[in-house]
Amino acid sequence: MQDYRIVVINPGSTSTKIGVFHNEKPIFDRTIRYDASVLNQYKTIYDQYEFRKQSILQALDEEGINLSKISAVCGRGGLLRPIKGGTYAVNDMMLQDLKDGYAGHHASNLGGILAYEIASGLNIPSYIVDPVVVDELDDIARISGFALIERKSIFHALNQKAVARKVAKQMGRKYEDLSLIVTHMGGGITVGVHKNGKVIDVNNGLHGDGPFSPERAGTVPVGDLVKLCFSGRYYREEIMKMIVGQGGLVGYLETSDAQRVEALANKGDEKAKLVYEAMAYQVAKEIGAASAVLAGKADAIILTGGLAHSKTFVANIVKRVNWIADVIVSPGEDELQALAEGALRVLSGEEEAKEYPGKEIRTTIF
């Protein structure tokens, strides 16, 4: 393989993670942190891009990175139109959608913008890889049971697909030839059904679907939620915060720190023990449902994300699902590595870069 150097960029709300890779090997990484008061001076997230760009270039310069040797720049994909998984070349339409917040405004929208701005100055290509809006659902998976609402695909696509490829390689198989159930367990929890290289079903890990998580409520009884919404006690924004951000562990125990909750449970806190076990219980239920999509024929179940570091949490899941298939634990998430590998697949000719937005994805069936 030819030698390639790739700069990767993953913007967060108050930080930007950057890295430089020589092919798939990391040679430098840094987390650039920003004071919230500085970022608050900018009216929109998009307005931050020049400030963040300069901080990235400064960090690369301080590390002595020779930009003339860089082959490509790859950024975290943001809230775009629903697209198939893969590596996409940044184009004008993508930049406009990221700037306008086509599907919402989030710091990750800056990933593609920053990649393009830095790459264009070096006359090299810029990419994004597997954003959260990756949509490869089978039509049957879109049916919610309520005709006015369709199920949506919003999940940890970057990490899920990266760890699925990693496990496939370890198994000596191609990702496109396997049927996998991949569970990302972090601030949000998503369980994806990967079949022949596509995620044909997955819970919407953002807006009330699937297991509850450290910060999100997951699926809740709809009738009771409707009553709460019309009780006159809460504004819409308050309800949404209780579903996303203040749901799950936060709602029950006033903390999203799973390690702290586990420590409380180990010290005899019965409420913490029950809620922590219930979260694992719901994850196992979702994996069981995912196995039904594959008619029980899963090649492996993969547990990944930050919560996969907890042996207790993992054990509570494994004991309920290991009859379905072998469970492979791959803790944490290395998003910079996943971005570099996505760009490398294109640079090396293993894949072709996709054009955004590609073929239109049908989001309304009837």
mmCIF file of C-alpha atoms in Angstrom:
data_model
loop_
_atom_site.group_PDB
_atom_site.id
_atom_site.type_symbol
_atom_site.label_atom_id
_atom_site.label_comp_id
_atom_site.label_asym_id
_atom_site.label_seq_id
_atom_site.Cartn_x
_atom_site.Cartn_y
_atom_site.Cartn_z
ATOM 1 C CA MET A 1 0.000 0.000 0.000
ATOM 2 C CA GLN A 2 1.141 3.512 -0.786
ATOM 3 C CA ASP A 3 1.924 5.708 2.217
ATOM 4 C CA TYR A 4 -0.820 8.184 3.149
ATOM 5 C CA ARG A 5 -1.015 10.794 5.877
ATOM 6 C CA ILE A 6 -4.493 11.740 7.014
ATOM 7 C CA VAL A 7 -5.621 14.529 9.330
ATOM 8 C CA VAL A 8 -8.835 13.681 11.205
ATOM 9 C CA ILE A 9 -11.131 16.117 13.011
ATOM 10 C CA ASN A 10 -13.910 15.415 15.517
ATOM 11 C CA PRO A 11 -15.557 18.586 16.889
ATOM 12 C CA GLY A 12 -17.413 18.470 20.202
ATOM 13 C CA SER A 13 -19.456 21.098 22.002
ATOM 14 C CA THR A 14 -16.466 22.606 23.873
ATOM 15 C CA SER A 15 -13.535 20.787 22.271
ATOM 16 C CA THR A 16 -12.082 19.519 19.005
ATOM 17 C CA LYS A 17 -10.263 16.194 18.855
ATOM 18 C CA ILE A 18 -7.671 15.986 16.105
ATOM 19 C CA GLY A 19 -5.253 13.337 14.956
ATOM 20 C CA VAL A 20 -2.731 12.535 12.242
ATOM 21 C CA PHE A 21 -2.453 8.991 10.877
ATOM 22 C CA HIS A 22 0.183 7.302 8.741
ATOM 23 C CA ASN A 23 -2.106 4.899 6.918
ATOM 24 C CA GLU A 24 -3.993 3.243 9.830
ATOM 25 C CA LYS A 25 -1.284 4.032 12.423
ATOM 26 C CA PRO A 26 -1.761 7.094 14.683
ATOM 27 C CA ILE A 27 1.250 9.370 14.948
ATOM 28 C CA PHE A 28 -0.339 12.298 16.793
ATOM 29 C CA ASP A 29 -3.572 13.188 18.584
ATOM 30 C CA ARG A 30 -4.714 16.053 20.724
ATOM 31 C CA THR A 31 -7.909 17.359 22.301
ATOM 32 C CA ILE A 32 -8.168 21.120 21.932
ATOM 33 C CA ARG A 33 -10.432 22.485 24.673
ATOM 34 C CA TYR A 34 -12.231 25.819 24.531
ATOM 35 C CA ASP A 35 -13.601 28.037 27.238
ATOM 36 C CA ALA A 36 -17.398 28.098 26.936
ATOM 37 C CA SER A 37 -17.371 31.876 27.361
ATOM 38 C CA VAL A 38 -15.247 32.164 24.206
ATOM 39 C CA LEU A 39 -17.534 29.959 22.125
ATOM 40 C CA ASN A 40 -20.601 31.796 23.432
ATOM 41 C CA GLN A 41 -19.353 34.917 21.674
ATOM 42 C CA TYR A 42 -20.316 33.301 18.366
ATOM 43 C CA LYS A 43 -23.953 33.588 17.355
ATOM 44 C CA THR A 44 -24.134 30.177 15.678
ATOM 45 C CA ILE A 45 -22.104 26.965 15.695
ATOM 46 C CA TYR A 46 -21.159 27.637 12.076
ATOM 47 C CA ASP A 47 -19.650 30.982 13.084
ATOM 48 C CA GLN A 48 -17.082 29.084 15.179
ATOM 49 C CA TYR A 49 -15.435 27.377 12.234
ATOM 50 C CA GLU A 50 -12.702 29.959 11.525
ATOM 51 C CA PHE A 51 -11.733 30.118 15.214
ATOM 52 C CA ARG A 52 -11.596 26.318 15.449
ATOM 53 C CA LYS A 53 -9.726 26.056 12.156
ATOM 54 C CA GLN A 54 -6.954 28.337 13.421
ATOM 55 C CA SER A 55 -6.698 26.357 16.675
ATOM 56 C CA ILE A 56 -6.276 23.132 14.669
ATOM 57 C CA LEU A 57 -3.613 24.592 12.396
ATOM 58 C CA GLN A 58 -1.777 25.975 15.429
ATOM 59 C CA ALA A 59 -1.810 22.574 17.152
ATOM 60 C CA LEU A 60 -0.482 20.851 14.020
ATOM 61 C CA ASP A 61 2.239 23.470 13.700
ATOM 62 C CA GLU A 62 3.248 23.098 17.360
ATOM 63 C CA GLU A 63 3.593 19.351 16.814
ATOM 64 C CA GLY A 64 5.771 19.930 13.753
ATOM 65 C CA ILE A 65 3.360 18.270 11.322
ATOM 66 C CA ASN A 66 4.412 18.993 7.740
ATOM 67 C CA LEU A 67 1.129 19.851 6.025
ATOM 68 C CA SER A 68 2.676 19.384 2.571
ATOM 69 C CA LYS A 69 2.795 15.636 3.291
ATOM 70 C CA ILE A 70 -0.890 15.361 4.158
ATOM 71 C CA SER A 71 -2.928 13.275 1.678
ATOM 72 C CA ALA A 72 -6.459 14.073 2.888
ATOM 73 C CA VAL A 73 -8.477 15.599 5.725
ATOM 74 C CA CYS A 74 -11.430 13.726 7.191
ATOM 75 C CA GLY A 75 -14.038 15.229 9.529
ATOM 76 C CA ARG A 76 -16.818 13.831 11.675
ATOM 77 C CA GLY A 77 -20.096 13.782 9.742
ATOM 78 C CA GLY A 78 -22.876 15.987 11.091
ATOM 79 C CA LEU A 79 -26.659 16.200 10.942
ATOM 80 C CA LEU A 80 -27.210 15.811 7.205
ATOM 81 C CA ARG A 81 -29.872 14.292 4.989
ATOM 82 C CA PRO A 82 -30.345 10.535 5.510
ATOM 83 C CA ILE A 83 -27.597 8.764 3.538
ATOM 84 C CA LYS A 84 -26.164 5.296 3.098
ATOM 85 C CA GLY A 85 -23.094 4.359 5.113
ATOM 86 C CA GLY A 86 -19.613 4.975 3.758
ATOM 87 C CA THR A 87 -17.036 7.672 3.076
ATOM 88 C CA TYR A 88 -18.309 10.808 1.351
ATOM 89 C CA ALA A 89 -16.340 13.497 -0.449
ATOM 90 C CA VAL A 90 -17.266 16.924 0.926
ATOM 91 C CA ASN A 91 -19.099 18.914 -1.750
ATOM 92 C CA ASP A 92 -20.973 22.205 -1.998
ATOM 93 C CA MET A 93 -24.364 20.709 -1.155
ATOM 94 C CA MET A 94 -22.988 19.036 1.959
ATOM 95 C CA LEU A 95 -21.335 22.256 3.093
ATOM 96 C CA GLN A 96 -24.601 24.148 2.653
ATOM 97 C CA ASP A 97 -26.605 21.544 4.590
ATOM 98 C CA LEU A 98 -24.043 21.548 7.408
ATOM 99 C CA LYS A 99 -24.063 25.341 7.543
ATOM 100 C CA ASP A 100 -27.867 25.575 7.471
ATOM 101 C CA GLY A 101 -28.362 22.750 9.962
ATOM 102 C CA TYR A 102 -30.508 20.711 7.577
ATOM 103 C CA ALA A 103 -31.369 18.152 10.291
ATOM 104 C CA GLY A 104 -30.343 20.260 13.286
ATOM 105 C CA HIS A 105 -27.437 22.298 14.619
ATOM 106 C CA HIS A 106 -24.672 20.384 16.383
ATOM 107 C CA ALA A 107 -20.922 20.799 16.833
ATOM 108 C CA SER A 108 -20.361 17.703 14.658
ATOM 109 C CA ASN A 109 -21.660 19.763 11.708
ATOM 110 C CA LEU A 110 -18.322 21.565 11.800
ATOM 111 C CA GLY A 111 -16.439 18.346 10.980
ATOM 112 C CA GLY A 112 -17.043 18.417 7.250
ATOM 113 C CA ILE A 113 -16.680 22.193 7.098
ATOM 114 C CA LEU A 114 -13.314 22.200 8.877
ATOM 115 C CA ALA A 115 -12.062 19.273 6.795
ATOM 116 C CA TYR A 116 -12.954 21.116 3.601
ATOM 117 C CA GLU A 117 -11.511 24.458 4.698
ATOM 118 C CA ILE A 118 -8.154 22.939 5.672
ATOM 119 C CA ALA A 119 -7.969 20.528 2.715
ATOM 120 C CA SER A 120 -8.880 23.111 0.090
ATOM 121 C CA GLY A 121 -5.945 25.257 1.186
ATOM 122 C CA LEU A 122 -3.660 22.262 0.600
ATOM 123 C CA ASN A 123 -5.358 21.213 -2.657
ATOM 124 C CA ILE A 124 -6.155 17.745 -1.288
ATOM 125 C CA PRO A 125 -9.488 15.891 -0.851
ATOM 126 C CA SER A 126 -11.761 16.160 2.199
ATOM 127 C CA TYR A 127 -14.175 13.519 3.480
ATOM 128 C CA ILE A 128 -16.668 12.577 6.165
ATOM 129 C CA VAL A 129 -17.404 9.005 7.299
ATOM 130 C CA ASP A 130 -20.605 7.314 8.551
ATOM 131 C CA PRO A 131 -22.454 10.240 10.186
ATOM 132 C CA VAL A 132 -25.233 9.624 12.732
ATOM 133 C CA VAL A 133 -27.862 10.025 9.984
ATOM 134 C CA VAL A 134 -26.765 6.884 8.115
ATOM 135 C CA ASP A 135 -30.033 5.306 6.952
ATOM 136 C CA GLU A 136 -30.006 1.781 5.538
ATOM 137 C CA LEU A 137 -33.262 0.595 7.121
ATOM 138 C CA ASP A 138 -35.417 -2.000 5.453
ATOM 139 C CA ASP A 139 -38.828 -0.532 4.635
ATOM 140 C CA ILE A 140 -40.505 -2.890 7.100
ATOM 141 C CA ALA A 141 -38.355 -1.430 9.886
ATOM 142 C CA ARG A 142 -39.707 2.067 9.193
ATOM 143 C CA ILE A 143 -43.264 1.188 10.181
ATOM 144 C CA SER A 144 -43.964 2.506 13.680
ATOM 145 C CA GLY A 145 -47.584 1.460 14.096
ATOM 146 C CA PHE A 146 -48.689 5.106 14.165
ATOM 147 C CA ALA A 147 -49.372 6.232 10.605
ATOM 148 C CA LEU A 148 -48.285 9.828 11.172
ATOM 149 C CA ILE A 149 -44.849 8.863 12.521
ATOM 150 C CA GLU A 150 -42.147 6.866 10.768
ATOM 151 C CA ARG A 151 -39.231 5.210 12.556
ATOM 152 C CA LYS A 152 -35.945 6.983 11.842
ATOM 153 C CA SER A 153 -32.338 5.827 11.723
ATOM 154 C CA ILE A 154 -30.229 7.944 14.086
ATOM 155 C CA PHE A 155 -27.456 6.002 15.790
ATOM 156 C CA HIS A 156 -23.736 5.691 16.506
ATOM 157 C CA ALA A 157 -23.000 4.740 12.905
ATOM 158 C CA LEU A 158 -19.294 5.648 12.922
ATOM 159 C CA ASN A 159 -18.367 3.441 15.867
ATOM 160 C CA GLN A 160 -20.840 0.662 15.079
ATOM 161 C CA LYS A 161 -19.573 0.190 11.539
ATOM 162 C CA ALA A 162 -15.914 0.569 12.541
ATOM 163 C CA VAL A 163 -16.114 -2.097 15.256
ATOM 164 C CA ALA A 164 -18.151 -4.365 12.969
ATOM 165 C CA ARG A 165 -15.384 -4.202 10.354
ATOM 166 C CA LYS A 166 -12.767 -4.785 13.056
ATOM 167 C CA VAL A 167 -14.540 -7.907 14.348
ATOM 168 C CA ALA A 168 -15.119 -9.192 10.805
ATOM 169 C CA LYS A 169 -11.372 -8.910 10.177
ATOM 170 C CA GLN A 170 -10.642 -10.783 13.407
ATOM 171 C CA MET A 171 -13.038 -13.518 12.262
ATOM 172 C CA GLY A 172 -11.308 -13.728 8.877
ATOM 173 C CA ARG A 173 -14.541 -12.718 7.166
ATOM 174 C CA LYS A 174 -15.808 -9.744 5.181
ATOM 175 C CA TYR A 175 -18.152 -7.313 6.946
ATOM 176 C CA GLU A 176 -20.446 -7.557 3.920
ATOM 177 C CA ASP A 177 -20.815 -11.320 4.415
ATOM 178 C CA LEU A 178 -21.816 -11.265 8.095
ATOM 179 C CA SER A 179 -24.970 -10.866 10.179
ATOM 180 C CA LEU A 180 -24.070 -8.984 13.373
ATOM 181 C CA ILE A 181 -25.859 -7.329 16.281
ATOM 182 C CA VAL A 182 -23.780 -4.336 17.331
ATOM 183 C CA THR A 183 -24.595 -2.521 20.569
ATOM 184 C CA HIS A 184 -23.040 0.880 21.249
ATOM 185 C CA MET A 185 -23.333 1.760 24.929
ATOM 186 C CA GLY A 186 -22.434 5.297 25.943
ATOM 187 C CA GLY A 187 -24.402 8.413 26.870
ATOM 188 C CA GLY A 188 -26.932 6.971 24.427
ATOM 189 C CA ILE A 189 -27.420 3.301 23.581
ATOM 190 C CA THR A 190 -28.131 1.948 20.096
ATOM 191 C CA VAL A 191 -28.525 -1.651 18.961
ATOM 192 C CA GLY A 192 -27.979 -2.135 15.225
ATOM 193 C CA VAL A 193 -28.783 -5.126 13.051
ATOM 194 C CA HIS A 194 -25.940 -5.370 10.521
ATOM 195 C CA LYS A 195 -26.668 -7.650 7.578
ATOM 196 C CA ASN A 196 -24.459 -7.869 4.497
ATOM 197 C CA GLY A 197 -22.805 -4.534 5.235
ATOM 198 C CA LYS A 198 -25.994 -2.579 5.945
ATOM 199 C CA VAL A 199 -27.705 -1.595 9.190
ATOM 200 C CA ILE A 200 -31.196 -2.797 8.310
ATOM 201 C CA ASP A 201 -32.753 -1.987 11.690
ATOM 202 C CA VAL A 202 -31.673 0.104 14.678
ATOM 203 C CA ASN A 203 -33.334 2.011 17.486
ATOM 204 C CA ASN A 204 -33.312 5.800 17.320
ATOM 205 C CA GLY A 205 -30.833 6.454 20.102
ATOM 206 C CA LEU A 206 -31.697 10.132 20.385
ATOM 207 C CA HIS A 207 -35.445 10.655 20.628
ATOM 208 C CA GLY A 208 -37.073 8.045 22.844
ATOM 209 C CA ASP A 209 -36.550 4.643 21.273
ATOM 210 C CA GLY A 210 -34.872 1.545 22.679
ATOM 211 C CA PRO A 211 -33.117 1.011 26.035
ATOM 212 C CA PHE A 212 -32.729 3.837 28.495
ATOM 213 C CA SER A 213 -29.151 5.009 28.918
ATOM 214 C CA PRO A 214 -27.095 7.213 31.246
ATOM 215 C CA GLU A 215 -28.706 10.357 29.772
ATOM 216 C CA ARG A 216 -31.731 9.264 27.707
ATOM 217 C CA ALA A 217 -35.109 7.839 28.614
ATOM 218 C CA GLY A 218 -35.439 5.416 25.712
ATOM 219 C CA THR A 219 -38.877 3.958 24.977
ATOM 220 C CA VAL A 220 -41.458 5.123 27.529
ATOM 221 C CA PRO A 221 -45.196 4.323 27.923
ATOM 222 C CA VAL A 222 -46.759 6.582 25.304
ATOM 223 C CA GLY A 223 -50.143 7.120 26.953
ATOM 224 C CA ASP A 224 -48.566 8.268 30.204
ATOM 225 C CA LEU A 225 -46.172 10.529 28.282
ATOM 226 C CA VAL A 226 -49.083 12.159 26.441
ATOM 227 C CA LYS A 227 -50.869 12.798 29.749
ATOM 228 C CA LEU A 228 -47.708 14.371 31.145
ATOM 229 C CA CYS A 229 -47.329 16.577 28.080
ATOM 230 C CA PHE A 230 -50.866 17.930 28.469
ATOM 231 C CA SER A 231 -50.843 18.150 32.251
ATOM 232 C CA GLY A 232 -49.942 21.835 32.167
ATOM 233 C CA ARG A 233 -46.999 21.167 34.477
ATOM 234 C CA TYR A 234 -44.224 21.291 31.890
ATOM 235 C CA TYR A 235 -43.176 23.196 28.788
ATOM 236 C CA ARG A 236 -42.262 21.288 25.639
ATOM 237 C CA GLU A 237 -38.558 21.997 26.159
ATOM 238 C CA GLU A 238 -38.727 20.600 29.711
ATOM 239 C CA ILE A 239 -40.285 17.355 28.494
ATOM 240 C CA MET A 240 -37.631 17.008 25.785
ATOM 241 C CA LYS A 241 -34.865 17.507 28.353
ATOM 242 C CA MET A 242 -36.379 14.763 30.505
ATOM 243 C CA ILE A 243 -36.252 12.455 27.471
ATOM 244 C CA VAL A 244 -32.827 13.479 26.171
ATOM 245 C CA GLY A 245 -30.186 14.779 28.573
ATOM 246 C CA GLN A 246 -31.982 14.292 31.872
ATOM 247 C CA GLY A 247 -33.478 10.858 31.274
ATOM 248 C CA GLY A 248 -32.178 7.405 32.147
ATOM 249 C CA LEU A 249 -29.696 7.281 35.027
ATOM 250 C CA VAL A 250 -29.853 11.060 35.445
ATOM 251 C CA GLY A 251 -33.616 10.986 35.943
ATOM 252 C CA TYR A 252 -33.484 8.216 38.532
ATOM 253 C CA LEU A 253 -30.183 8.899 40.309
ATOM 254 C CA GLU A 254 -29.216 12.477 39.341
ATOM 255 C CA THR A 255 -25.968 11.362 37.698
ATOM 256 C CA SER A 256 -24.958 10.083 34.271
ATOM 257 C CA ASP A 257 -21.711 8.629 35.652
ATOM 258 C CA ALA A 258 -22.204 4.870 35.272
ATOM 259 C CA GLN A 259 -19.046 4.146 37.272
ATOM 260 C CA ARG A 260 -20.445 6.117 40.184
ATOM 261 C CA VAL A 261 -23.771 4.299 39.940
ATOM 262 C CA GLU A 262 -21.997 0.935 39.913
ATOM 263 C CA ALA A 263 -19.952 1.945 42.944
ATOM 264 C CA LEU A 264 -23.136 2.944 44.800
ATOM 265 C CA ALA A 265 -24.719 -0.394 43.894
ATOM 266 C CA ASN A 266 -21.665 -2.268 45.152
ATOM 267 C CA LYS A 267 -21.911 -0.376 48.464
ATOM 268 C CA GLY A 268 -25.475 -1.580 48.980
ATOM 269 C CA ASP A 269 -27.554 1.218 47.452
ATOM 270 C CA GLU A 270 -30.598 -0.824 46.422
ATOM 271 C CA LYS A 271 -32.087 1.832 44.116
ATOM 272 C CA ALA A 272 -28.806 2.270 42.254
ATOM 273 C CA LYS A 273 -28.463 -1.515 41.947
ATOM 274 C CA LEU A 274 -31.996 -1.929 40.578
ATOM 275 C CA VAL A 275 -31.736 0.911 38.038
ATOM 276 C CA TYR A 276 -28.268 -0.161 36.856
ATOM 277 C CA GLU A 277 -29.435 -3.740 36.362
ATOM 278 C CA ALA A 278 -32.587 -2.503 34.637
ATOM 279 C CA MET A 279 -30.478 -0.631 32.078
ATOM 280 C CA ALA A 280 -28.584 -3.835 31.264
ATOM 281 C CA TYR A 281 -31.883 -5.727 31.209
ATOM 282 C CA GLN A 282 -33.319 -3.353 28.616
ATOM 283 C CA VAL A 283 -30.170 -3.611 26.481
ATOM 284 C CA ALA A 284 -30.499 -7.398 26.535
ATOM 285 C CA LYS A 285 -34.176 -7.144 25.534
ATOM 286 C CA GLU A 286 -33.261 -4.935 22.576
ATOM 287 C CA ILE A 287 -30.569 -7.402 21.490
ATOM 288 C CA GLY A 288 -33.152 -10.172 21.705
ATOM 289 C CA ALA A 289 -35.504 -8.167 19.493
ATOM 290 C CA ALA A 290 -32.657 -7.553 17.054
ATOM 291 C CA SER A 291 -31.988 -11.283 16.865
ATOM 292 C CA ALA A 292 -35.589 -11.796 15.706
ATOM 293 C CA VAL A 293 -34.849 -9.565 12.701
ATOM 294 C CA LEU A 294 -32.139 -12.070 11.746
ATOM 295 C CA ALA A 295 -34.398 -15.040 12.543
ATOM 296 C CA GLY A 296 -31.890 -15.954 15.250
ATOM 297 C CA LYS A 297 -29.064 -16.374 12.740
ATOM 298 C CA ALA A 298 -26.501 -13.899 14.074
ATOM 299 C CA ASP A 299 -22.802 -14.562 13.521
ATOM 300 C CA ALA A 300 -21.909 -12.558 16.638
ATOM 301 C CA ILE A 301 -23.135 -9.993 19.141
ATOM 302 C CA ILE A 302 -20.764 -7.067 19.704
ATOM 303 C CA LEU A 303 -20.789 -4.838 22.803
ATOM 304 C CA THR A 304 -18.910 -1.562 22.412
ATOM 305 C CA GLY A 305 -18.811 1.994 23.758
ATOM 306 C CA GLY A 306 -17.785 3.328 27.160
ATOM 307 C CA LEU A 307 -20.145 1.120 29.198
ATOM 308 C CA ALA A 308 -18.505 -1.973 27.716
ATOM 309 C CA HIS A 309 -15.592 -1.297 30.098
ATOM 310 C CA SER A 310 -17.827 -2.335 33.003
ATOM 311 C CA LYS A 311 -17.483 -6.065 33.628
ATOM 312 C CA THR A 312 -20.581 -6.026 35.844
ATOM 313 C CA PHE A 313 -22.744 -4.281 33.260
ATOM 314 C CA VAL A 314 -21.495 -6.523 30.459
ATOM 315 C CA ALA A 315 -22.037 -9.669 32.536
ATOM 316 C CA ASN A 316 -25.652 -8.665 33.203
ATOM 317 C CA ILE A 317 -26.214 -8.473 29.444
ATOM 318 C CA VAL A 318 -24.217 -11.534 28.406
ATOM 319 C CA LYS A 319 -26.072 -13.901 30.750
ATOM 320 C CA ARG A 320 -29.323 -13.043 28.946
ATOM 321 C CA VAL A 321 -28.137 -13.113 25.310
ATOM 322 C CA ASN A 322 -25.220 -15.527 24.935
ATOM 323 C CA TRP A 323 -27.635 -18.266 23.837
ATOM 324 C CA ILE A 324 -28.200 -16.269 20.638
ATOM 325 C CA ALA A 325 -24.577 -16.039 19.481
ATOM 326 C CA ASP A 326 -21.035 -15.504 20.759
ATOM 327 C CA VAL A 327 -20.671 -12.147 22.500
ATOM 328 C CA ILE A 328 -17.576 -10.121 21.588
ATOM 329 C CA VAL A 329 -16.696 -7.189 23.846
ATOM 330 C CA SER A 330 -14.827 -4.288 22.242
ATOM 331 C CA PRO A 331 -14.821 -1.477 24.852
ATOM 332 C CA GLY A 332 -14.663 2.223 24.107
ATOM 333 C CA GLU A 333 -14.899 4.014 20.810
ATOM 334 C CA ASP A 334 -12.008 5.321 18.764
ATOM 335 C CA GLU A 335 -13.666 7.794 16.445
ATOM 336 C CA LEU A 336 -10.410 9.291 15.174
ATOM 337 C CA GLN A 337 -9.224 5.823 14.122
ATOM 338 C CA ALA A 338 -12.575 5.139 12.439
ATOM 339 C CA LEU A 339 -12.382 8.400 10.495
ATOM 340 C CA ALA A 340 -8.823 7.662 9.356
ATOM 341 C CA GLU A 341 -9.750 4.149 8.259
ATOM 342 C CA GLY A 342 -12.733 5.457 6.300
ATOM 343 C CA ALA A 343 -10.557 7.935 4.404
ATOM 344 C CA LEU A 344 -7.843 5.308 3.887
ATOM 345 C CA ARG A 345 -10.289 2.892 2.259
ATOM 346 C CA VAL A 346 -10.924 5.532 -0.397
ATOM 347 C CA LEU A 347 -7.328 6.675 -0.822
ATOM 348 C CA SER A 348 -6.097 3.090 -1.216
ATOM 349 C CA GLY A 349 -8.783 2.241 -3.762
ATOM 350 C CA GLU A 350 -10.595 -0.282 -1.543
ATOM 351 C CA GLU A 351 -13.748 1.838 -1.856
ATOM 352 C CA GLU A 352 -14.947 4.716 -3.994
ATOM 353 C CA ALA A 353 -15.889 7.951 -2.297
ATOM 354 C CA LYS A 354 -19.648 8.439 -2.319
ATOM 355 C CA GLU A 355 -21.260 11.634 -3.615
ATOM 356 C CA TYR A 356 -23.568 13.459 -1.226
ATOM 357 C CA PRO A 357 -26.486 13.061 -1.004
ATOM 358 C CA GLY A 358 -26.427 10.108 -3.411
ATOM 359 C CA LYS A 359 -29.651 8.459 -4.434
ATOM 360 C CA GLU A 360 -32.602 9.834 -2.555
ATOM 361 C CA ILE A 361 -33.608 7.713 0.432
ATOM 362 C CA ARG A 362 -37.328 7.174 0.710
ATOM 363 C CA THR A 363 -38.417 8.622 4.043
ATOM 364 C CA THR A 364 -42.157 8.502 3.378
ATOM 365 C CA ILE A 365 -43.524 5.117 2.387
ATOM 366 C CA PHE A 366 -47.183 5.885 1.758
#
